[in-house]
GROMACS .gro file of C-alpha atoms in nm:
model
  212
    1UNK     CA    1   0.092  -3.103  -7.396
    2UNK     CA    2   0.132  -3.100  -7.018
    3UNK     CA    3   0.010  -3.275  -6.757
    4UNK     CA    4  -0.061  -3.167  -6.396
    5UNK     CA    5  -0.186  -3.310  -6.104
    6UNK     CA    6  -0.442  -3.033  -6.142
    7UNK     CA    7  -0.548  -3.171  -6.469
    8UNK     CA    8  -0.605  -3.499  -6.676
    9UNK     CA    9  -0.635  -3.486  -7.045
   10UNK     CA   10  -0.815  -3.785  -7.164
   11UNK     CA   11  -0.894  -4.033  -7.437
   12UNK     CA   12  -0.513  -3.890  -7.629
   13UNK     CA   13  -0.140  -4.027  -7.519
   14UNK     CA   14   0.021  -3.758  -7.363
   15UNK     CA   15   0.418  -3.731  -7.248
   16UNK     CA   16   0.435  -3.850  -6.862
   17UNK     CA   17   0.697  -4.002  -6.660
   18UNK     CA   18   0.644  -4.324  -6.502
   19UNK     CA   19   0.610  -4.152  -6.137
   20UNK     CA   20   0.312  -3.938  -6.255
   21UNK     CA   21   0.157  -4.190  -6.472
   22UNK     CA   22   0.110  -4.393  -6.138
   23UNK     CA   23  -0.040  -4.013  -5.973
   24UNK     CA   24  -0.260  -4.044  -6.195
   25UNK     CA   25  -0.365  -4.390  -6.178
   26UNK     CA   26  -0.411  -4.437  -5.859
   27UNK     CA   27  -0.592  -4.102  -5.763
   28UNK     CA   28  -0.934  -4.205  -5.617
   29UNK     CA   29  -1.084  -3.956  -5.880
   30UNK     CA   30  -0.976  -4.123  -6.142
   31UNK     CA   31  -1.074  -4.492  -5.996
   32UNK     CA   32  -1.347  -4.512  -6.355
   33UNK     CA   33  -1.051  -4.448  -6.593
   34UNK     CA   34  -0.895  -4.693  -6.786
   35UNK     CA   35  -0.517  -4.635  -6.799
   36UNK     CA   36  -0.227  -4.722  -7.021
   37UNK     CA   37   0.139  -4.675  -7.018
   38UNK     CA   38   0.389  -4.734  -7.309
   39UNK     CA   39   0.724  -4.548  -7.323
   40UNK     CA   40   0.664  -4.255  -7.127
   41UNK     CA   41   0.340  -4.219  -7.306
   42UNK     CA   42  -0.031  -4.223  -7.106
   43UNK     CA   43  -0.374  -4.226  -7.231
   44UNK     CA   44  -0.662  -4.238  -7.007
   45UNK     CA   45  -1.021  -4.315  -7.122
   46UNK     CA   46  -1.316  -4.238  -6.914
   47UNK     CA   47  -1.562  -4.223  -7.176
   48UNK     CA   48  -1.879  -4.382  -7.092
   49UNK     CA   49  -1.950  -4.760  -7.269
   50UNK     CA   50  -2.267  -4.759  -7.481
   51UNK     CA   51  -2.449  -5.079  -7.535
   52UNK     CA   52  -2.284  -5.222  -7.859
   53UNK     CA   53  -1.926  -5.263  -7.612
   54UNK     CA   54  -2.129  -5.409  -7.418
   55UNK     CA   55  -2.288  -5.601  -7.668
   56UNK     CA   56  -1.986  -5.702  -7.794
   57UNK     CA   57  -1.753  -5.765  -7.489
   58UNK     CA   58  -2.028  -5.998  -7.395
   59UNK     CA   59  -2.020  -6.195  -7.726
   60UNK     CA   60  -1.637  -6.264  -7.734
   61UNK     CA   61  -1.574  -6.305  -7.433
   62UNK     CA   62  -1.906  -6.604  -7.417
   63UNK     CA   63  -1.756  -6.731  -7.768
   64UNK     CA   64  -1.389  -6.760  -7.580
   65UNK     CA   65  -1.527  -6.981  -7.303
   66UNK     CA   66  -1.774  -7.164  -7.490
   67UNK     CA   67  -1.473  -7.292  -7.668
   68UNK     CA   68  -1.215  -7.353  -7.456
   69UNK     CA   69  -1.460  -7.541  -7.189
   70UNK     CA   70  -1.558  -7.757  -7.501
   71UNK     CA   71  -1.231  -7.814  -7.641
   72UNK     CA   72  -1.074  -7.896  -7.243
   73UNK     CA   73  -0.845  -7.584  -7.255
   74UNK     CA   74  -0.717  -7.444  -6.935
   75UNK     CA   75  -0.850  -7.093  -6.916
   76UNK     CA   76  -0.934  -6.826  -6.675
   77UNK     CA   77  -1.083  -6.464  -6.810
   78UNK     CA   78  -1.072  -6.134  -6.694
   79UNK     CA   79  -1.274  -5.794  -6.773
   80UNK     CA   80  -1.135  -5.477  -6.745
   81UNK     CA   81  -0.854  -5.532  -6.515
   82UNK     CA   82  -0.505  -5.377  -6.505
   83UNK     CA   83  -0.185  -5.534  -6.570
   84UNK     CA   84   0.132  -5.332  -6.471
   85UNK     CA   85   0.464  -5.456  -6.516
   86UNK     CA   86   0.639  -5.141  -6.336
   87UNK     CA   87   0.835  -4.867  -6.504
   88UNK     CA   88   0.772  -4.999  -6.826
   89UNK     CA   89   0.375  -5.052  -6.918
   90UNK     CA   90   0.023  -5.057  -6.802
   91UNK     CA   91  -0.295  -5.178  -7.007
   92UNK     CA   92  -0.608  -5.211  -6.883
   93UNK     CA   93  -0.830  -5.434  -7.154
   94UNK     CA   94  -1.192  -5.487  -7.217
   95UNK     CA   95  -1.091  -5.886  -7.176
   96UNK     CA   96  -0.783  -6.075  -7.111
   97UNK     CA   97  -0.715  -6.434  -7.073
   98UNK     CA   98  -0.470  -6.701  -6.905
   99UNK     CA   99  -0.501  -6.962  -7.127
  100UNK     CA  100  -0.307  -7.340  -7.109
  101UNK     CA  101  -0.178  -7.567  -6.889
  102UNK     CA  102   0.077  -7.441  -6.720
  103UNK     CA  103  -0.104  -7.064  -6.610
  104UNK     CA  104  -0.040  -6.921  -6.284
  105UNK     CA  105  -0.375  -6.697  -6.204
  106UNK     CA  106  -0.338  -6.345  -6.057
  107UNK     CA  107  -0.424  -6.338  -5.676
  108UNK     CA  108  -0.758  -6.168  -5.643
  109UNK     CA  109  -0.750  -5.851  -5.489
  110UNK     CA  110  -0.800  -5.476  -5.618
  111UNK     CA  111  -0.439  -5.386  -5.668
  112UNK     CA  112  -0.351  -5.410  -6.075
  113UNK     CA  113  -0.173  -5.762  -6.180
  114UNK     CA  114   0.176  -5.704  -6.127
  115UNK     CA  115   0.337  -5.871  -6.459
  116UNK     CA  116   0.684  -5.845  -6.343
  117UNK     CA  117   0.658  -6.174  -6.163
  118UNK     CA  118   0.343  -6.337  -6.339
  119UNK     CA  119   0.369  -6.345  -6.742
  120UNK     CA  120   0.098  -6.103  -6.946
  121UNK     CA  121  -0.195  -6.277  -7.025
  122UNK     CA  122  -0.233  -6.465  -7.302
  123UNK     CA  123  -0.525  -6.339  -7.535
  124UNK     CA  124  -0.632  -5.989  -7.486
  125UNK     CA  125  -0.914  -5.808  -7.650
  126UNK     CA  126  -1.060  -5.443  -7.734
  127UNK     CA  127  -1.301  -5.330  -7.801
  128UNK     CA  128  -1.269  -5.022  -8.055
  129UNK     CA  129  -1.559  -4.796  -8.169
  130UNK     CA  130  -1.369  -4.394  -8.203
  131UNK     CA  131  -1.043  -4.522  -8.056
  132UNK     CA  132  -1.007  -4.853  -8.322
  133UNK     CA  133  -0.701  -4.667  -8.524
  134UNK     CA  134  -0.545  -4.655  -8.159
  135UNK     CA  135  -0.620  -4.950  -8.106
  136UNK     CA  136  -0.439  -5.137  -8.394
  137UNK     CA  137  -0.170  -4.906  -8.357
  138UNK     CA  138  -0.006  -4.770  -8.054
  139UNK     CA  139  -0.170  -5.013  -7.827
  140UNK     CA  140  -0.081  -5.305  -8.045
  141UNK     CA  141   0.246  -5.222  -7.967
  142UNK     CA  142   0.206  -5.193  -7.597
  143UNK     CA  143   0.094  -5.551  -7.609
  144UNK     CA  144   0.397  -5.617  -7.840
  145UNK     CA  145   0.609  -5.506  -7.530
  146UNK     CA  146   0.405  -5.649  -7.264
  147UNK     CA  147   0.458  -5.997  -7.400
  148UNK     CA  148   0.109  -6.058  -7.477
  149UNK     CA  149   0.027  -6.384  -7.708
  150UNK     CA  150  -0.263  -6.267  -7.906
  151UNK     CA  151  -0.487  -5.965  -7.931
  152UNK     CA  152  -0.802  -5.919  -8.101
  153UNK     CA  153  -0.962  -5.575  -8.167
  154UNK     CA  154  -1.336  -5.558  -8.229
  155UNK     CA  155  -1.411  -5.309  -8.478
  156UNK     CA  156  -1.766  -5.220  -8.319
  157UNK     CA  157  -1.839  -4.979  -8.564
  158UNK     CA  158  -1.846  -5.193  -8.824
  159UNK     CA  159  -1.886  -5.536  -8.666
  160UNK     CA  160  -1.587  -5.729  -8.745
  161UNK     CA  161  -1.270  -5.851  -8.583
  162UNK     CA  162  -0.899  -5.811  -8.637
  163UNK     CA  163  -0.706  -6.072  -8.475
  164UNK     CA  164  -0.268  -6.066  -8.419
  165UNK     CA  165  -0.034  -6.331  -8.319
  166UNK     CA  166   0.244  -6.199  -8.115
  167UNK     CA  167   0.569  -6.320  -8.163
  168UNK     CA  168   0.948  -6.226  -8.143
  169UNK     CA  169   0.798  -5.854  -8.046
  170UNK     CA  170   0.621  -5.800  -8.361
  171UNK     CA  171   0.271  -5.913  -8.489
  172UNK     CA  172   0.120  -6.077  -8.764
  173UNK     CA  173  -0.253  -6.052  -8.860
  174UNK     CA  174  -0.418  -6.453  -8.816
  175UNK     CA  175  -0.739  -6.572  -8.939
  176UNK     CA  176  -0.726  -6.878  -8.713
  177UNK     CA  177  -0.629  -6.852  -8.299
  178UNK     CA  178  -0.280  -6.951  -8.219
  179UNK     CA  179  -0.326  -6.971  -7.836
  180UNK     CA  180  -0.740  -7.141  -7.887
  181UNK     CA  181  -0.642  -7.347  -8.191
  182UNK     CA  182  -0.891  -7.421  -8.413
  183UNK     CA  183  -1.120  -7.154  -8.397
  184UNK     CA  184  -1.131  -6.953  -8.676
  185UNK     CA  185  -1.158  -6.583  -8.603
  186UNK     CA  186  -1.479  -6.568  -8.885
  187UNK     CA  187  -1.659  -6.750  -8.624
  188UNK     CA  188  -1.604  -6.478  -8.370
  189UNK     CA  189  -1.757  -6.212  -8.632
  190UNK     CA  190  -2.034  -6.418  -8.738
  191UNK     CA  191  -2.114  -6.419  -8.394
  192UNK     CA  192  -2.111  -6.060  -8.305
  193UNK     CA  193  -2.341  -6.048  -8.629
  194UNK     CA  194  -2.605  -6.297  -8.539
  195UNK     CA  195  -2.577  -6.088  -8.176
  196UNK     CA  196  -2.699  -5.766  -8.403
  197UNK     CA  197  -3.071  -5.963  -8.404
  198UNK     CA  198  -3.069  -6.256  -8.188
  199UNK     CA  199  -3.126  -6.312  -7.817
  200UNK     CA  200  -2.763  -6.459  -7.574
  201UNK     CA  201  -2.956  -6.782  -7.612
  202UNK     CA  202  -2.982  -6.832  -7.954
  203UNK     CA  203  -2.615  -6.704  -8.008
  204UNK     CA  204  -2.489  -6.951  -7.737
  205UNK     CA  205  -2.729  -7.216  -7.853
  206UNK     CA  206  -2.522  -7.201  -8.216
  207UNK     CA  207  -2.209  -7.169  -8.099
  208UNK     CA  208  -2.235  -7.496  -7.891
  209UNK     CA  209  -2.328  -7.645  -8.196
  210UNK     CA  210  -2.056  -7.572  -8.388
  211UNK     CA  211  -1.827  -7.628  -8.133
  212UNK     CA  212  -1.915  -7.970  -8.065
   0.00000   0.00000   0.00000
């Protein structure tokens, strides 16, 4: 399959070099894509986001904070941002996380975090509806690469929530968070399933409670 600066095949990783990945990802037409990058591979979605990634991306990332502000863990989130450590690999998550005490935040501007001189983030997250076998596979080894601590994958198709640990560039599947300890990744699915009928408020309202 080729790629042309005439032409952008989405939503499927297709052979590029790193010089036309970067064409591509920073053409203004393209500014709605999300992009990623893993050895000489692309894929670019720009599929629109129905309301249970929404739905979802909401949840996780409200049960993430919830906890670590309760438990007095260092954290700082972000949604949908890039992370490019150059020539290498690009991701651009639904969430990602700096989490612990000795973090150094991304400056805030609109230029992708630049991972070659700030560490990948800590915990990041997808969420997967027609892309989830992507999602546990080439892009769990993109975060592999990238140096990532954790990643969770939401299965938003069928409401649950696969969870790795990251380490020595593999990954092993977890039922309980390395990098938030403690919190058992059942509580994030019950969670997204209490979401399925209940208002943010009574979802937050039980999480606090079991948190504390």
């Amino acid at each position: 399959m080729v790629v042309s600066s005439l032409s952008l095949v989405t939503d499927s990783w297709v052979k590029v070099s790193w010089d036309e990945f970067l064409e591509f990802a920073e053409h203004s037409d393209y500014q709605h894509g999300r992009f990623y990058f893993y050895q000489n591979y692309m894929r670019v979605e720009m599929s629109p986001v129905g309301s249970i990634h929404g739905n979802n991306n909401n949840v996780v990332a409200n049960v993430v904070n919830f906890y670590a502000t309760l438990k007095n863990i260092k954290i700082k989130g972000w949604v949908n941002t890039s992370f490019r450590r150059m020539n290498e690999g690009e991701c651009q998550p639904d969430l990602a996380f700096y989490i612990g005490e000795k973090i150094k935040f991304p400056p805030l501007n609109n230029s992708p975090v630049n991972i070659n001189d700030l560490a990948a983030p800590t915990l990041v997250v997808e969420v997967a509806a027609s892309s989830i076998n992507d999602d546990l596979g080439f892009k769990r080894l993109l975060y592999e690469r990238l140096g990532v601590k954790e990643y969770w994958v939401m299965d938003a198709n069928n409401h649950d929530i696969i969870a790795f640990e990251i380490i020595d560039g593999g990954s092993r599947r977890i039922e309980e968070s390395k990098v938030l300890p403690g919190l058992q990744i059942a509580i994030v699915k019950e969670a997204i399933q209490k979401s399925l009928t209940q208002d943010d408020g009574e979802v937050n309202r039980w999480l606090l409670g079991i948190f504390s």
